[in-house]
mmCIF file with all atom_site columns, C-alpha atoms in Angstrom:
data_model
loop_
_atom_site.group_PDB
_atom_site.id
_atom_site.type_symbol
_atom_site.label_atom_id
_atom_site.label_alt_id
_atom_site.label_comp_id
_atom_site.label_asym_id
_atom_site.label_entity_id
_atom_site.label_seq_id
_atom_site.pdbx_PDB_ins_code
_atom_site.Cartn_x
_atom_site.Cartn_y
_atom_site.Cartn_z
_atom_site.occupancy
_atom_site.B_iso_or_equiv
_atom_site.pdbx_formal_charge
_atom_site.auth_seq_id
_atom_site.auth_comp_id
_atom_site.auth_asym_id
_atom_site.auth_atom_id
_atom_site.pdbx_PDB_model_num
ATOM 1   C CA . MET A 1 1   ? 155.587 173.369 89.971 1.00 97.00 ? 3   MET A CA 1
ATOM 2   C CA . VAL A 1 2   ? 158.509 175.176 88.223 1.00 98.00 ? 4   VAL A CA 1
ATOM 3   C CA . LYS A 1 3   ? 158.161 178.820 87.701 1.00 98.00 ? 5   LYS A CA 1
ATOM 4   C CA . ILE A 1 4   ? 159.943 179.822 84.553 1.00 98.00 ? 6   ILE A CA 1
ATOM 5   C CA . ALA A 1 5   ? 161.157 183.091 83.601 1.00 98.00 ? 7   ALA A CA 1
ATOM 6   C CA . LEU A 1 6   ? 161.721 183.460 79.537 1.00 98.00 ? 8   LEU A CA 1
ATOM 7   C CA . ILE A 1 7   ? 163.606 186.047 77.651 1.00 98.00 ? 9   ILE A CA 1
ATOM 8   C CA . SER A 1 8   ? 165.738 186.223 74.672 1.00 98.00 ? 10  SER A CA 1
ATOM 9   C CA . ASP A 1 9   ? 167.161 189.320 72.502 1.00 98.00 ? 11  ASP A CA 1
ATOM 10  C CA . SER A 1 10  ? 169.361 191.242 75.417 1.00 97.00 ? 12  SER A CA 1
ATOM 11  C CA . HIS A 1 11  ? 171.579 191.840 72.749 1.00 97.00 ? 13  HIS A CA 1
ATOM 12  C CA . GLY A 1 12  ? 174.060 192.645 75.778 1.00 96.00 ? 14  GLY A CA 1
ATOM 13  C CA . TYR A 1 13  ? 171.757 194.755 77.792 1.00 96.00 ? 15  TYR A CA 1
ATOM 14  C CA . ILE A 1 14  ? 169.451 193.976 81.134 1.00 97.00 ? 16  ILE A CA 1
ATOM 15  C CA . ASP A 1 15  ? 167.863 196.384 83.402 1.00 96.00 ? 17  ASP A CA 1
ATOM 16  C CA . ASP A 1 16  ? 166.229 196.654 86.494 1.00 96.00 ? 18  ASP A CA 1
ATOM 17  C CA . ALA A 1 17  ? 162.946 195.928 84.956 1.00 96.00 ? 19  ALA A CA 1
ATOM 18  C CA . VAL A 1 18  ? 164.114 192.461 83.834 1.00 97.00 ? 20  VAL A CA 1
ATOM 19  C CA . LEU A 1 19  ? 165.862 191.401 87.296 1.00 97.00 ? 21  LEU A CA 1
ATOM 20  C CA . LYS A 1 20  ? 162.863 192.561 88.880 1.00 97.00 ? 22  LYS A CA 1
ATOM 21  C CA . GLN A 1 21  ? 160.700 190.185 87.053 1.00 97.00 ? 23  GLN A CA 1
ATOM 22  C CA . LEU A 1 22  ? 163.507 187.242 87.937 1.00 98.00 ? 24  LEU A CA 1
ATOM 23  C CA . ILE A 1 23  ? 163.811 187.203 91.353 1.00 96.00 ? 25  ILE A CA 1
ATOM 24  C CA . HIS A 1 24  ? 160.820 184.592 92.030 1.00 95.00 ? 26  HIS A CA 1
ATOM 25  C CA . ALA A 1 25  ? 161.753 182.240 88.960 1.00 98.00 ? 27  ALA A CA 1
ATOM 26  C CA . ASP A 1 26  ? 162.919 179.003 89.463 1.00 98.00 ? 28  ASP A CA 1
ATOM 27  C CA . GLU A 1 27  ? 164.781 179.144 86.278 1.00 98.00 ? 29  GLU A CA 1
ATOM 28  C CA . ILE A 1 28  ? 165.535 181.283 83.791 1.00 98.00 ? 30  ILE A CA 1
ATOM 29  C CA . TRP A 1 29  ? 165.888 180.765 79.917 1.00 98.00 ? 31  TRP A CA 1
ATOM 30  C CA . HIS A 1 30  ? 167.844 182.807 77.478 1.00 98.00 ? 32  HIS A CA 1
ATOM 31  C CA . ALA A 1 31  ? 166.393 181.890 73.618 1.00 98.00 ? 33  ALA A CA 1
ATOM 32  C CA . GLY A 1 32  ? 169.394 183.143 71.878 1.00 97.00 ? 34  GLY A CA 1
ATOM 33  C CA . ASP A 1 33  ? 171.638 186.790 71.095 1.00 98.00 ? 35  ASP A CA 1
ATOM 34  C CA . VAL A 1 34  ? 172.942 187.354 74.766 1.00 98.00 ? 36  VAL A CA 1
ATOM 35  C CA . GLY A 1 35  ? 175.224 189.938 72.985 1.00 96.00 ? 37  GLY A CA 1
ATOM 36  C CA . ASN A 1 36  ? 177.786 190.534 76.094 1.00 95.00 ? 38  ASN A CA 1
ATOM 37  C CA . LEU A 1 37  ? 177.728 187.375 78.502 1.00 96.00 ? 39  LEU A CA 1
ATOM 38  C CA . GLY A 1 38  ? 178.441 189.628 81.389 1.00 95.00 ? 40  GLY A CA 1
ATOM 39  C CA . ILE A 1 39  ? 174.730 190.017 81.970 1.00 96.00 ? 41  ILE A CA 1
ATOM 40  C CA . LEU A 1 40  ? 174.286 186.514 82.730 1.00 96.00 ? 42  LEU A CA 1
ATOM 41  C CA . ASP A 1 41  ? 176.554 187.709 85.781 1.00 95.00 ? 43  ASP A CA 1
ATOM 42  C CA . GLN A 1 42  ? 173.741 190.046 86.730 1.00 96.00 ? 44  GLN A CA 1
ATOM 43  C CA . LEU A 1 43  ? 171.181 187.484 87.106 1.00 96.00 ? 45  LEU A CA 1
ATOM 44  C CA . PRO A 1 44  ? 170.263 186.322 90.296 1.00 96.00 ? 46  PRO A CA 1
ATOM 45  C CA . LYS A 1 45  ? 172.095 183.857 91.612 1.00 95.00 ? 47  LYS A CA 1
ATOM 46  C CA . GLY A 1 46  ? 170.629 180.135 92.522 1.00 95.00 ? 48  GLY A CA 1
ATOM 47  C CA . LYS A 1 47  ? 168.358 179.897 89.349 1.00 97.00 ? 49  LYS A CA 1
ATOM 48  C CA . LYS A 1 48  ? 169.168 177.063 86.898 1.00 98.00 ? 50  LYS A CA 1
ATOM 49  C CA . LEU A 1 49  ? 170.162 179.274 83.576 1.00 98.00 ? 51  LEU A CA 1
ATOM 50  C CA . ARG A 1 50  ? 169.165 177.257 80.116 1.00 98.00 ? 52  ARG A CA 1
ATOM 51  C CA . VAL A 1 51  ? 170.537 179.203 77.198 1.00 98.00 ? 53  VAL A CA 1
ATOM 52  C CA . VAL A 1 52  ? 171.433 178.782 73.464 1.00 98.00 ? 54  VAL A CA 1
ATOM 53  C CA . THR A 1 53  ? 173.464 181.074 71.228 1.00 98.00 ? 55  THR A CA 1
ATOM 54  C CA . GLY A 1 54  ? 171.769 183.094 68.962 1.00 97.00 ? 56  GLY A CA 1
ATOM 55  C CA . ASN A 1 55  ? 173.348 184.659 65.688 1.00 97.00 ? 57  ASN A CA 1
ATOM 56  C CA . ILE A 1 56  ? 174.872 188.035 67.087 1.00 96.00 ? 58  ILE A CA 1
ATOM 57  C CA . ASP A 1 57  ? 176.190 185.165 69.978 1.00 97.00 ? 59  ASP A CA 1
ATOM 58  C CA . ASP A 1 58  ? 180.339 185.417 69.486 1.00 96.00 ? 60  ASP A CA 1
ATOM 59  C CA . ALA A 1 59  ? 182.627 182.485 69.924 1.00 96.00 ? 61  ALA A CA 1
ATOM 60  C CA . GLN A 1 60  ? 183.259 182.534 73.154 1.00 96.00 ? 62  GLN A CA 1
ATOM 61  C CA . ALA A 1 61  ? 179.770 182.454 73.934 1.00 96.00 ? 63  ALA A CA 1
ATOM 62  C CA . ARG A 1 62  ? 179.240 179.375 71.561 1.00 97.00 ? 64  ARG A CA 1
ATOM 63  C CA . SER A 1 63  ? 182.026 177.837 73.627 1.00 97.00 ? 65  SER A CA 1
ATOM 64  C CA . ARG A 1 64  ? 179.886 177.643 76.459 1.00 97.00 ? 66  ARG A CA 1
ATOM 65  C CA . PHE A 1 65  ? 175.958 177.300 75.386 1.00 98.00 ? 67  PHE A CA 1
ATOM 66  C CA . PRO A 1 66  ? 174.550 175.477 72.750 1.00 98.00 ? 68  PRO A CA 1
ATOM 67  C CA . GLU A 1 67  ? 172.781 176.015 69.615 1.00 98.00 ? 69  GLU A CA 1
ATOM 68  C CA . GLU A 1 68  ? 169.742 174.130 70.533 1.00 98.00 ? 70  GLU A CA 1
ATOM 69  C CA . LEU A 1 69  ? 168.401 172.530 73.412 1.00 98.00 ? 71  LEU A CA 1
ATOM 70  C CA . THR A 1 70  ? 165.929 169.855 74.193 1.00 98.00 ? 72  THR A CA 1
ATOM 71  C CA . PHE A 1 71  ? 164.841 168.861 77.674 1.00 98.00 ? 73  PHE A CA 1
ATOM 72  C CA . GLU A 1 72  ? 162.092 167.568 79.681 1.00 98.00 ? 74  GLU A CA 1
ATOM 73  C CA . ILE A 1 73  ? 160.782 169.554 82.620 1.00 98.00 ? 75  ILE A CA 1
ATOM 74  C CA . GLU A 1 74  ? 157.826 168.145 85.091 1.00 98.00 ? 76  GLU A CA 1
ATOM 75  C CA . GLY A 1 75  ? 157.176 165.809 81.807 1.00 98.00 ? 77  GLY A CA 1
ATOM 76  C CA . LEU A 1 76  ? 157.137 168.562 79.220 1.00 98.00 ? 78  LEU A CA 1
ATOM 77  C CA . LYS A 1 77  ? 159.543 168.007 76.111 1.00 98.00 ? 79  LYS A CA 1
ATOM 78  C CA . VAL A 1 78  ? 161.053 171.431 75.792 1.00 98.00 ? 80  VAL A CA 1
ATOM 79  C CA . LEU A 1 79  ? 162.459 172.462 72.175 1.00 98.00 ? 81  LEU A CA 1
ATOM 80  C CA . MET A 1 80  ? 164.404 176.281 72.255 1.00 98.00 ? 82  MET A CA 1
ATOM 81  C CA . LEU A 1 81  ? 166.744 177.387 69.342 1.00 98.00 ? 83  LEU A CA 1
ATOM 82  C CA . HIS A 1 82  ? 167.073 181.094 68.950 1.00 98.00 ? 84  HIS A CA 1
ATOM 83  C CA . ILE A 1 83  ? 165.603 181.414 64.707 1.00 98.00 ? 85  ILE A CA 1
ATOM 84  C CA . GLY A 1 84  ? 162.534 179.535 64.322 1.00 98.00 ? 86  GLY A CA 1
ATOM 85  C CA . GLY A 1 85  ? 160.434 181.473 62.604 1.00 97.00 ? 87  GLY A CA 1
ATOM 86  C CA . LYS A 1 86  ? 156.656 181.056 63.416 1.00 96.00 ? 88  LYS A CA 1
ATOM 87  C CA . PRO A 1 87  ? 153.323 178.532 63.084 1.00 97.00 ? 89  PRO A CA 1
ATOM 88  C CA . PRO A 1 88  ? 152.372 177.534 60.347 1.00 95.00 ? 90  PRO A CA 1
ATOM 89  C CA . ARG A 1 89  ? 155.602 179.055 59.110 1.00 95.00 ? 91  ARG A CA 1
ATOM 90  C CA . TYR A 1 90  ? 158.778 177.149 60.428 1.00 98.00 ? 92  TYR A CA 1
ATOM 91  C CA . ALA A 1 91  ? 162.345 177.751 59.981 1.00 97.00 ? 93  ALA A CA 1
ATOM 92  C CA . LYS A 1 92  ? 163.854 175.575 57.714 1.00 97.00 ? 94  LYS A CA 1
ATOM 93  C CA . GLY A 1 93  ? 164.138 172.440 58.910 1.00 97.00 ? 95  GLY A CA 1
ATOM 94  C CA . VAL A 1 94  ? 162.167 172.861 62.640 1.00 98.00 ? 96  VAL A CA 1
ATOM 95  C CA . LYS A 1 95  ? 158.757 171.046 62.068 1.00 98.00 ? 97  LYS A CA 1
ATOM 96  C CA . GLU A 1 96  ? 160.913 167.874 61.928 1.00 98.00 ? 98  GLU A CA 1
ATOM 97  C CA . LYS A 1 97  ? 163.408 169.148 65.004 1.00 98.00 ? 99  LYS A CA 1
ATOM 98  C CA . ILE A 1 98  ? 160.234 169.513 66.566 1.00 98.00 ? 100 ILE A CA 1
ATOM 99  C CA . LYS A 1 99  ? 158.428 166.569 65.348 1.00 97.00 ? 101 LYS A CA 1
ATOM 100 C CA . SER A 1 100 ? 162.302 164.658 66.384 1.00 97.00 ? 102 SER A CA 1
ATOM 101 C CA . ALA A 1 101 ? 161.925 165.964 69.822 1.00 97.00 ? 103 ALA A CA 1
ATOM 102 C CA . GLN A 1 102 ? 158.275 165.207 70.276 1.00 97.00 ? 104 GLN A CA 1
ATOM 103 C CA . ALA A 1 103 ? 158.368 169.024 72.207 1.00 98.00 ? 105 ALA A CA 1
ATOM 104 C CA . GLY A 1 104 ? 154.941 170.236 73.607 1.00 98.00 ? 106 GLY A CA 1
ATOM 105 C CA . LEU A 1 105 ? 156.955 173.222 74.013 1.00 98.00 ? 107 LEU A CA 1
ATOM 106 C CA . PHE A 1 106 ? 159.201 174.749 71.444 1.00 98.00 ? 108 PHE A CA 1
ATOM 107 C CA . ILE A 1 107 ? 161.190 178.613 71.911 1.00 98.00 ? 109 ILE A CA 1
ATOM 108 C CA . CYS A 1 108 ? 162.842 180.503 69.967 1.00 98.00 ? 110 CYS A CA 1
ATOM 109 C CA . GLY A 1 109 ? 163.348 184.409 69.366 1.00 98.00 ? 111 GLY A CA 1
ATOM 110 C CA . HIS A 1 110 ? 165.187 186.683 67.008 1.00 97.00 ? 112 HIS A CA 1
ATOM 111 C CA . SER A 1 111 ? 161.829 188.199 65.415 1.00 96.00 ? 113 SER A CA 1
ATOM 112 C CA . HIS A 1 112 ? 161.716 190.577 68.927 1.00 96.00 ? 114 HIS A CA 1
ATOM 113 C CA . ILE A 1 113 ? 158.037 189.923 68.589 1.00 96.00 ? 115 ILE A CA 1
ATOM 114 C CA . CYS A 1 114 ? 155.959 187.851 71.464 1.00 98.00 ? 116 CYS A CA 1
ATOM 115 C CA . LYS A 1 115 ? 153.923 185.563 69.789 1.00 98.00 ? 117 LYS A CA 1
ATOM 116 C CA . VAL A 1 116 ? 152.273 182.859 72.051 1.00 98.00 ? 118 VAL A CA 1
ATOM 117 C CA . GLU A 1 117 ? 150.155 180.338 69.525 1.00 98.00 ? 119 GLU A CA 1
ATOM 118 C CA . PHE A 1 118 ? 149.322 176.650 69.719 1.00 98.00 ? 120 PHE A CA 1
ATOM 119 C CA . ASP A 1 119 ? 150.158 175.027 67.095 1.00 98.00 ? 121 ASP A CA 1
ATOM 120 C CA . ARG A 1 120 ? 147.423 172.267 66.625 1.00 97.00 ? 122 ARG A CA 1
ATOM 121 C CA . ASN A 1 121 ? 149.144 170.604 64.024 1.00 96.00 ? 123 ASN A CA 1
ATOM 122 C CA . LEU A 1 122 ? 152.608 169.629 65.268 1.00 97.00 ? 124 LEU A CA 1
ATOM 123 C CA . ASN A 1 123 ? 150.555 170.021 69.361 1.00 97.00 ? 125 ASN A CA 1
ATOM 124 C CA . CYS A 1 124 ? 152.994 172.093 70.778 1.00 98.00 ? 126 CYS A CA 1
ATOM 125 C CA . LEU A 1 125 ? 152.774 175.302 72.071 1.00 98.00 ? 127 LEU A CA 1
ATOM 126 C CA . TYR A 1 126 ? 154.811 177.836 70.548 1.00 98.00 ? 128 TYR A CA 1
ATOM 127 C CA . MET A 1 127 ? 156.411 180.650 73.234 1.00 98.00 ? 129 MET A CA 1
ATOM 128 C CA . ASN A 1 128 ? 158.289 183.593 71.456 1.00 98.00 ? 130 ASN A CA 1
ATOM 129 C CA . PRO A 1 129 ? 159.004 186.196 74.210 1.00 98.00 ? 131 PRO A CA 1
ATOM 130 C CA . GLY A 1 130 ? 160.422 188.675 72.249 1.00 98.00 ? 132 GLY A CA 1
ATOM 131 C CA . ALA A 1 131 ? 163.588 191.233 73.748 1.00 98.00 ? 133 ALA A CA 1
ATOM 132 C CA . ILE A 1 132 ? 164.488 192.560 76.230 1.00 98.00 ? 134 ILE A CA 1
ATOM 133 C CA . GLY A 1 133 ? 167.205 194.623 74.920 1.00 96.00 ? 135 GLY A CA 1
ATOM 134 C CA . GLN A 1 134 ? 167.876 197.748 73.158 1.00 95.00 ? 136 GLN A CA 1
ATOM 135 C CA . GLN A 1 135 ? 168.805 197.131 69.612 1.00 91.00 ? 137 GLN A CA 1
ATOM 136 C CA . GLY A 1 136 ? 166.050 196.111 66.715 1.00 89.00 ? 138 GLY A CA 1
ATOM 137 C CA . PHE A 1 137 ? 162.807 197.688 65.618 1.00 86.00 ? 139 PHE A CA 1
ATOM 138 C CA . HIS A 1 138 ? 160.461 196.264 68.991 1.00 91.00 ? 140 HIS A CA 1
ATOM 139 C CA . LEU A 1 139 ? 159.017 198.843 70.441 1.00 93.00 ? 141 LEU A CA 1
ATOM 140 C CA . MET A 1 140 ? 158.248 197.758 73.713 1.00 96.00 ? 142 MET A CA 1
ATOM 141 C CA . ARG A 1 141 ? 160.544 195.201 75.585 1.00 98.00 ? 143 ARG A CA 1
ATOM 142 C CA . THR A 1 142 ? 158.828 192.168 76.985 1.00 98.00 ? 144 THR A CA 1
ATOM 143 C CA . MET A 1 143 ? 159.858 188.636 78.178 1.00 98.00 ? 145 MET A CA 1
ATOM 144 C CA . LEU A 1 144 ? 157.164 185.908 79.310 1.00 98.00 ? 146 LEU A CA 1
ATOM 145 C CA . LEU A 1 145 ? 156.601 184.243 82.844 1.00 98.00 ? 147 LEU A CA 1
ATOM 146 C CA . PHE A 1 146 ? 154.982 180.778 83.530 1.00 98.00 ? 148 PHE A CA 1
ATOM 147 C CA . ASP A 1 147 ? 154.753 177.837 85.152 1.00 98.00 ? 149 ASP A CA 1
ATOM 148 C CA . VAL A 1 148 ? 155.976 174.206 84.214 1.00 98.00 ? 150 VAL A CA 1
ATOM 149 C CA . ALA A 1 149 ? 153.383 171.410 86.120 1.00 98.00 ? 151 ALA A CA 1
ATOM 150 C CA . GLN A 1 150 ? 152.404 168.032 85.440 1.00 96.00 ? 152 GLN A CA 1
ATOM 151 C CA . GLY A 1 151 ? 153.734 168.089 81.925 1.00 97.00 ? 153 GLY A CA 1
ATOM 152 C CA . LYS A 1 152 ? 151.184 171.338 81.191 1.00 97.00 ? 154 LYS A CA 1
ATOM 153 C CA . VAL A 1 153 ? 152.085 175.434 81.043 1.00 98.00 ? 155 VAL A CA 1
ATOM 154 C CA . GLN A 1 154 ? 150.688 177.253 83.378 1.00 98.00 ? 156 GLN A CA 1
ATOM 155 C CA . ASN A 1 155 ? 149.584 180.851 84.739 1.00 98.00 ? 157 ASN A CA 1
ATOM 156 C CA . LEU A 1 156 ? 151.468 181.785 81.291 1.00 98.00 ? 158 LEU A CA 1
ATOM 157 C CA . ARG A 1 157 ? 151.994 185.988 81.697 1.00 98.00 ? 159 ARG A CA 1
ATOM 158 C CA . VAL A 1 158 ? 153.254 188.649 79.376 1.00 98.00 ? 160 VAL A CA 1
ATOM 159 C CA . VAL A 1 159 ? 155.571 191.855 80.599 1.00 98.00 ? 161 VAL A CA 1
ATOM 160 C CA . GLU A 1 160 ? 155.971 194.542 79.453 1.00 97.00 ? 162 GLU A CA 1
ATOM 161 C CA . LEU A 1 161 ? 159.438 195.993 80.556 1.00 96.00 ? 163 LEU A CA 1
ATOM 162 C CA . GLY A 1 162 ? 158.900 199.632 78.985 1.00 93.00 ? 164 GLY A CA 1
ATOM 163 C CA . LYS A 1 163 ? 159.629 200.691 75.459 1.00 94.00 ? 165 LYS A CA 1
ATOM 164 C CA . ARG A 1 164 ? 162.788 200.321 73.778 1.00 91.00 ? 166 ARG A CA 1
ATOM 165 C CA . GLY A 1 165 ? 165.080 203.646 73.807 1.00 82.00 ? 167 GLY A CA 1
ATOM 166 C CA . LYS A 1 166 ? 163.877 204.510 77.158 1.00 56.00 ? 168 LYS A CA 1
#
């Protein structure tokens, strides 16, 4: 079993409310719009980090991290990118990418809206952790914590980190 902390849309901001949630994770996944890469240095040490870039990320971020990640963890195939849309209206080309990767878990950010939904048409779990940052229209900052074991997502929980701007 692998414990995952999923964050997105930090826009260069991270605080103790987020960092406290990352301590017990084995892996930290960031679904894009990191902003200032210096926030990644504040993450707990010794964790596997999986990061994709988003639309606000600069050339330095793009030279260090990909726009898209496809990987397998505990028998679960994962596709992660920043702009993905949502079921059933995915962003252009995303449905094909999910099918091609045979992903059982699709992760994106961008909307700043926390949403988890199983897409029966693609046989794939969709996750967007919302936003941990202060920029955007979201009212509540959110992230997701979950475990992956034997090809399945387990113990999924939404963490509310406090209102934006507070």
